[in-house]
C-alpha atoms as a printed R data frame, in Angstrom:
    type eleno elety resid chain resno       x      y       z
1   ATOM     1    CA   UNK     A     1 -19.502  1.741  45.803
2   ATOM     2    CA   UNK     A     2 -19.420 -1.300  44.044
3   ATOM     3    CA   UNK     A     3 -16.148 -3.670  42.865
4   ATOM     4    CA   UNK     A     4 -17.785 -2.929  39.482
5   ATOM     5    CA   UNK     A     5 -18.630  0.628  40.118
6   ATOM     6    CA   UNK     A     6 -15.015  1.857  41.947
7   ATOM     7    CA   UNK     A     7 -13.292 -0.558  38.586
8   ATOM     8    CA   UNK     A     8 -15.172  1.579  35.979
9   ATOM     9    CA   UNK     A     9 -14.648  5.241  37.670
10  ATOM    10    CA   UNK     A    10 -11.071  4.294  37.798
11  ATOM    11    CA   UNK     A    11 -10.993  3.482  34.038
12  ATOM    12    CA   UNK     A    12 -12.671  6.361  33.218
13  ATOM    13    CA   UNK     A    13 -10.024  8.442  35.196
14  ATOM    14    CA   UNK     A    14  -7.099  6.786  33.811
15  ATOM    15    CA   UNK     A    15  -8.630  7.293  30.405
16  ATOM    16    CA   UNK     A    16  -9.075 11.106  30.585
17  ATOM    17    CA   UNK     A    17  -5.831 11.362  31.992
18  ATOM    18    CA   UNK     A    18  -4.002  9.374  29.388
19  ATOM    19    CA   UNK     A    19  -6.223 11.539  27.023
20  ATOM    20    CA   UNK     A    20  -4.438 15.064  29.140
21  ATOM    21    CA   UNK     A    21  -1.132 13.165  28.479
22  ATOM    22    CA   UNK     A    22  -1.531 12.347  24.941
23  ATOM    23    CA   UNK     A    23  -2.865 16.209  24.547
24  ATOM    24    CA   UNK     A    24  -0.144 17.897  26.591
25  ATOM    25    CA   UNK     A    25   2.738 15.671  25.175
26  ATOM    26    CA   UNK     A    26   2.247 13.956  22.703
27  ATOM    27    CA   UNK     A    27   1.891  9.431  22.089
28  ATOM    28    CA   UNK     A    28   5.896  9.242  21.402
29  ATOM    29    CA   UNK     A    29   6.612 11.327  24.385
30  ATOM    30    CA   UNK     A    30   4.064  9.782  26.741
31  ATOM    31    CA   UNK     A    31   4.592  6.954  28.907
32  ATOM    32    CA   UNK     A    32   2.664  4.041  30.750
33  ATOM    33    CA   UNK     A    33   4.312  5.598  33.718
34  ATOM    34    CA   UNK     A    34   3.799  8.861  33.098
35  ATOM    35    CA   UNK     A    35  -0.146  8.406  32.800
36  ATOM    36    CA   UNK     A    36  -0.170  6.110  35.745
37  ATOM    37    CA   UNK     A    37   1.591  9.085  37.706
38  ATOM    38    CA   UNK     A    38  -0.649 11.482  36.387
39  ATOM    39    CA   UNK     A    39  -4.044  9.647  37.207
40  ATOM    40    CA   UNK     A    40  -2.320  8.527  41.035
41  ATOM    41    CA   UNK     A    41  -2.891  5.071  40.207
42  ATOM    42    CA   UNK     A    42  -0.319  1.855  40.067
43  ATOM    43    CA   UNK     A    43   1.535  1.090  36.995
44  ATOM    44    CA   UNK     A    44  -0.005 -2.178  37.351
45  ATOM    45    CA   UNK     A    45  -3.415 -0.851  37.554
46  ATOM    46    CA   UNK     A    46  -3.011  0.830  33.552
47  ATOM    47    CA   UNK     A    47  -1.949 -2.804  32.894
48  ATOM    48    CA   UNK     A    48  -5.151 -4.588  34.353
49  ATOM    49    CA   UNK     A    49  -7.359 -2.233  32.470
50  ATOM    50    CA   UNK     A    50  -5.974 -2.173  28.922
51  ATOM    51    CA   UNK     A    51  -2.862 -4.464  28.802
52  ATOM    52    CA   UNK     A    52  -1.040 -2.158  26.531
53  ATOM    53    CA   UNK     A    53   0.211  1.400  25.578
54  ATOM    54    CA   UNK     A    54  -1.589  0.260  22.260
55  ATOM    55    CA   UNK     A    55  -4.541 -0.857  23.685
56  ATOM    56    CA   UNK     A    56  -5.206  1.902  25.986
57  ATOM    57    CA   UNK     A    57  -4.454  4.787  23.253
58  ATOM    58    CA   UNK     A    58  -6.940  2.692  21.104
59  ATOM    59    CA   UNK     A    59  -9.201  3.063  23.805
60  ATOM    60    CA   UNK     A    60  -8.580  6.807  24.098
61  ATOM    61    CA   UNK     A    61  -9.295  7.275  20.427
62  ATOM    62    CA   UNK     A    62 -13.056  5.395  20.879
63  ATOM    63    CA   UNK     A    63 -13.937  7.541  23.123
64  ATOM    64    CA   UNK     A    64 -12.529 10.639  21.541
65  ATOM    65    CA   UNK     A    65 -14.024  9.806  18.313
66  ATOM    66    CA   UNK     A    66 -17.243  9.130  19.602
67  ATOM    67    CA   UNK     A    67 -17.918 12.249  21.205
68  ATOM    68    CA   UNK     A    68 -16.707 14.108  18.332
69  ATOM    69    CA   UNK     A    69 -18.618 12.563  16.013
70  ATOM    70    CA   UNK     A    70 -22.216 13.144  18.076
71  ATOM    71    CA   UNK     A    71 -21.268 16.403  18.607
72  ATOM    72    CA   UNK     A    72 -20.047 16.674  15.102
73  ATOM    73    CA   UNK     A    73 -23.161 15.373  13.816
74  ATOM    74    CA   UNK     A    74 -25.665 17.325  16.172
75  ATOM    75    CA   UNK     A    75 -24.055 20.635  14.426
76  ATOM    76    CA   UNK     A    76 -24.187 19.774  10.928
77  ATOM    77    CA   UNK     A    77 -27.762 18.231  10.720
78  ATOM    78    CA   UNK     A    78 -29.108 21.672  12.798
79  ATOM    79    CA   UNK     A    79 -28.718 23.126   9.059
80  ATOM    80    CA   UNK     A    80 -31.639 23.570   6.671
81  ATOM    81    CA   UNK     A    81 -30.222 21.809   3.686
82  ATOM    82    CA   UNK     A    82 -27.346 20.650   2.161
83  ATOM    83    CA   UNK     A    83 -25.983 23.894   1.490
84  ATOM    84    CA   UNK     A    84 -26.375 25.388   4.717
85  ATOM    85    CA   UNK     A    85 -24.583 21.748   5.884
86  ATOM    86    CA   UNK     A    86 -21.403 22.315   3.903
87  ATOM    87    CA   UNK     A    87 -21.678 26.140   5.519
88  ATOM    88    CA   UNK     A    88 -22.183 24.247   8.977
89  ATOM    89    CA   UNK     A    89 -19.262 21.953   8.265
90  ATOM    90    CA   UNK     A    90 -16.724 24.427   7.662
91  ATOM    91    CA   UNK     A    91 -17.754 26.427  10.520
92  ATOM    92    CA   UNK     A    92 -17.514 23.187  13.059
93  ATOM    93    CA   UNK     A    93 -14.077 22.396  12.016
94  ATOM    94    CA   UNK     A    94 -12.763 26.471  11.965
95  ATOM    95    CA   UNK     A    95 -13.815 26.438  15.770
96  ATOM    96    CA   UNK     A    96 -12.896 23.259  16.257
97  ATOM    97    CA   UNK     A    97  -8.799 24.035  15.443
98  ATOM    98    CA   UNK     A    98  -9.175 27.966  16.776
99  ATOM    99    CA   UNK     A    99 -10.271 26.280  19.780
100 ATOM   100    CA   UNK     A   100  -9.005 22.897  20.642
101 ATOM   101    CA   UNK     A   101  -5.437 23.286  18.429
102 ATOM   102    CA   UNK     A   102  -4.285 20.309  20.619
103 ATOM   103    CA   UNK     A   103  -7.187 17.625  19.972
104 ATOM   104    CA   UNK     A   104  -6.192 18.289  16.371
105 ATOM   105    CA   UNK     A   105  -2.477 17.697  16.613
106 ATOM   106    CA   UNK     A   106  -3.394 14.390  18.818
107 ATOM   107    CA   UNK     A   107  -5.441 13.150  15.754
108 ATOM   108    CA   UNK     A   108  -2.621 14.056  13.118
109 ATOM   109    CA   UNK     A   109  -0.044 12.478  15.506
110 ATOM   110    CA   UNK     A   110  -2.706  9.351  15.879
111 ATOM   111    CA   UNK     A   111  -3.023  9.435  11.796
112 ATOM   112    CA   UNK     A   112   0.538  9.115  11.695
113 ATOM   113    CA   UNK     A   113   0.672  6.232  13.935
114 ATOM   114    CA   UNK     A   114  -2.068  4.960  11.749
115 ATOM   115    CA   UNK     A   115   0.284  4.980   8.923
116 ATOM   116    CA   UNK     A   116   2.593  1.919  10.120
117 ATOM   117    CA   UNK     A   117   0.610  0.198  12.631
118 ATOM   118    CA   UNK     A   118  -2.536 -0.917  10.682
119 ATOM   119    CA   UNK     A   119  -5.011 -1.436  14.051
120 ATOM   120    CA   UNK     A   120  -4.415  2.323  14.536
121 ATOM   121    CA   UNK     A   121  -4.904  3.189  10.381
122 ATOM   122    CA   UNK     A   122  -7.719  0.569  10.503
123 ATOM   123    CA   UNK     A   123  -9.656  2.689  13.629
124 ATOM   124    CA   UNK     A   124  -8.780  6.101  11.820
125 ATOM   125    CA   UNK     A   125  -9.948  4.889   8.492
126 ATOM   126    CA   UNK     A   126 -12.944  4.257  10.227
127 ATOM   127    CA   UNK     A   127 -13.202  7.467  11.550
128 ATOM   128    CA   UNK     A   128 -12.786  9.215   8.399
129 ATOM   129    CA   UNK     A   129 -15.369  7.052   6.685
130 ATOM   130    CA   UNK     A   130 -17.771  7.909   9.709
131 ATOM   131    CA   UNK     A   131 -16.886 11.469   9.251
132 ATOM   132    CA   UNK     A   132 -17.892 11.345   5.616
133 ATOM   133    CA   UNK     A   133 -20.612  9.264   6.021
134 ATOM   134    CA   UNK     A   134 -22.352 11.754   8.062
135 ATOM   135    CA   UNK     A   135 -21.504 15.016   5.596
136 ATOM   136    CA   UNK     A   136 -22.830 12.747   2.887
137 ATOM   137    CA   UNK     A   137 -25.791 12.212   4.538
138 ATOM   138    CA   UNK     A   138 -26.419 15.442   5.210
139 ATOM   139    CA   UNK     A   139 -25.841 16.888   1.588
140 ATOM   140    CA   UNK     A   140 -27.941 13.508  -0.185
141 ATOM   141    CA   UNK     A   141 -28.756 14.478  -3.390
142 ATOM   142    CA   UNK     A   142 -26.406 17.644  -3.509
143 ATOM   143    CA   UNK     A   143 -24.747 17.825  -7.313
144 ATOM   144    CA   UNK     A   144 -26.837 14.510  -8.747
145 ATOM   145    CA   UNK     A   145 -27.711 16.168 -11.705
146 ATOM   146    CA   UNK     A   146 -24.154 16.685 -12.839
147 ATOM   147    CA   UNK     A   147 -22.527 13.186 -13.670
148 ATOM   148    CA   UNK     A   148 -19.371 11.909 -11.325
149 ATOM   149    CA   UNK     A   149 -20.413 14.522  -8.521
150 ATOM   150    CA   UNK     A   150 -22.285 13.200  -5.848
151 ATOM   151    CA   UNK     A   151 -22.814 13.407  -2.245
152 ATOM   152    CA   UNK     A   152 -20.214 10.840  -1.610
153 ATOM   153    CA   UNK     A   153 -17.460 12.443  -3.983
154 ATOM   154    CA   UNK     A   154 -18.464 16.086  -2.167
155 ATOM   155    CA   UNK     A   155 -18.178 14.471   1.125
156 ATOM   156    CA   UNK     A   156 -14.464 13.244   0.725
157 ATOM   157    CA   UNK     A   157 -13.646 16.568  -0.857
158 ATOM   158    CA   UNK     A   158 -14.493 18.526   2.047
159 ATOM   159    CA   UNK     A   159 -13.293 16.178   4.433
160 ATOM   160    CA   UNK     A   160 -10.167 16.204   2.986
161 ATOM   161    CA   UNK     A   161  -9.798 20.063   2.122
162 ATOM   162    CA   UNK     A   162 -10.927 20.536   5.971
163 ATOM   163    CA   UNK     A   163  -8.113 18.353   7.360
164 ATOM   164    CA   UNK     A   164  -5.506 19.945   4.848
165 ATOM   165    CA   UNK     A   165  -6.065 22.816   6.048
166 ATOM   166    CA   UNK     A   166  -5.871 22.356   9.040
167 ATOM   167    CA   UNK     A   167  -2.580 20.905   8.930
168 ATOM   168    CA   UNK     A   168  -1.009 23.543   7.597
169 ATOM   169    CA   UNK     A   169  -2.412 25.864  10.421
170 ATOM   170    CA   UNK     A   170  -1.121 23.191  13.178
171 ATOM   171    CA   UNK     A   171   2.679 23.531  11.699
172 ATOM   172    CA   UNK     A   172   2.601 27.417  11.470
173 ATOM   173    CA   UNK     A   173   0.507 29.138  13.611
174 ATOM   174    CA   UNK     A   174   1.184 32.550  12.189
175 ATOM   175    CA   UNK     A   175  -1.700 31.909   9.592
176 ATOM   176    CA   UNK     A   176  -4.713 32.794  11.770
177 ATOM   177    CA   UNK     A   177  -6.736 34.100   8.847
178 ATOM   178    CA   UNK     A   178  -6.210 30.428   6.631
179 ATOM   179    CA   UNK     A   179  -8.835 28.852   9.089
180 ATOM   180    CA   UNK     A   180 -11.184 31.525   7.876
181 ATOM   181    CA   UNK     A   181 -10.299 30.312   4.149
182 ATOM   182    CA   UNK     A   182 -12.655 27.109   5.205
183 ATOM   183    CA   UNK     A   183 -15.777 29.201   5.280
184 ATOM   184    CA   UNK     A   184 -15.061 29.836   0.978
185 ATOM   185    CA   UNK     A   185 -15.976 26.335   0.672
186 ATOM   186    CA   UNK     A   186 -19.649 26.723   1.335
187 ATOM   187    CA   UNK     A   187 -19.441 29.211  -0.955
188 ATOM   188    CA   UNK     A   188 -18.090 26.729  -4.137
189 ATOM   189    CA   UNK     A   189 -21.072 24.755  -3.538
190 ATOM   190    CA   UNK     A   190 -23.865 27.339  -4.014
């Protein structure tokens, strides 16, 4: 194996791990250390690779967002038209929190990171924007006839109903059935 080679296998591990960390824990209750313990690598080795807790959460949150977005994107566009894309949206996102509770936390705890330091609320607003992007595009020219509701305007609604919702099923578990309130929104649409 190559310099090059063994250097990017090891960032790759010490990036899933901090990923585990961030998951398991939380960012204010993980550590350099602690990830560096976790992945079996030198402290200084986290700092050769990304320089900083900042940096290498950043990092975590590329690839994180990436994949989610492909995947997220793959899903919705399988639909036949815009309505079955809002249906296809608000099925996505109910199995997305009934089954990966914690990937949703670590973006709310990342959004409220984003909220004082602006390179973190500059790469989520990014994220969001991507995320609408791609529900707009897959709704264009859902609600042009009516004045003031667009694709775009749609787009941020569901977005945003999806992630308040989701919220309030990350700080109270006890309401299983709200996640099943997303599906209704398909439903506004027809």
């Amino acid at each position: 194996m190559t310099d090059g080679a063994r250097k990017d296998t090891q960032r790759e591990k010490i990036l899933m791990t901090a990923l585990q960390c961030l998951s398991d824990k939380g960012y204010a209750n993980t550590s350099m250390r602690n990830i560096a313990n976790a992945a079996g690598v030198a402290l200084s080795q986290l700092n050769y690779h990304f320089v900083s807790k900042e940096k290498l959460f950043l990092a975590v949150v590329d690839i994180t967002a990436e994949k989610y977005l492909k995947e997220f994107r793959d899903y919705i566009f399988a639909g036949n038209g815009p309505l079955e894309s809002i249906r296809r949206f608000s099925q996505y996102f109910r199995s997305s929190l009934e089954e990966s509770p914690t990937m949703i936390k670590l973006l709310y705890d990342f959004m409220s990171i984003g909220l004082w330091n602006p390179i973190f609320g500059e790469k989520l607003n990014g994220l969001f924007k991507d995320i609408a992007l791609i529900i707009e595009e897959a709704i264009n020219g859902y609600g042009s006839k009516k004045p003031g509701y667009n694709a775009e305007a749609i787009a941020r609604v569901l977005s945003g109903a999806m992630f308040g919702t989701a919220i309030q099923v990350v700080l109270d578990p006890t309401l299983k059935k709200l996640p099943t309130s997303i599906d209704c929104l398909g439903f506004l649409f027809e």
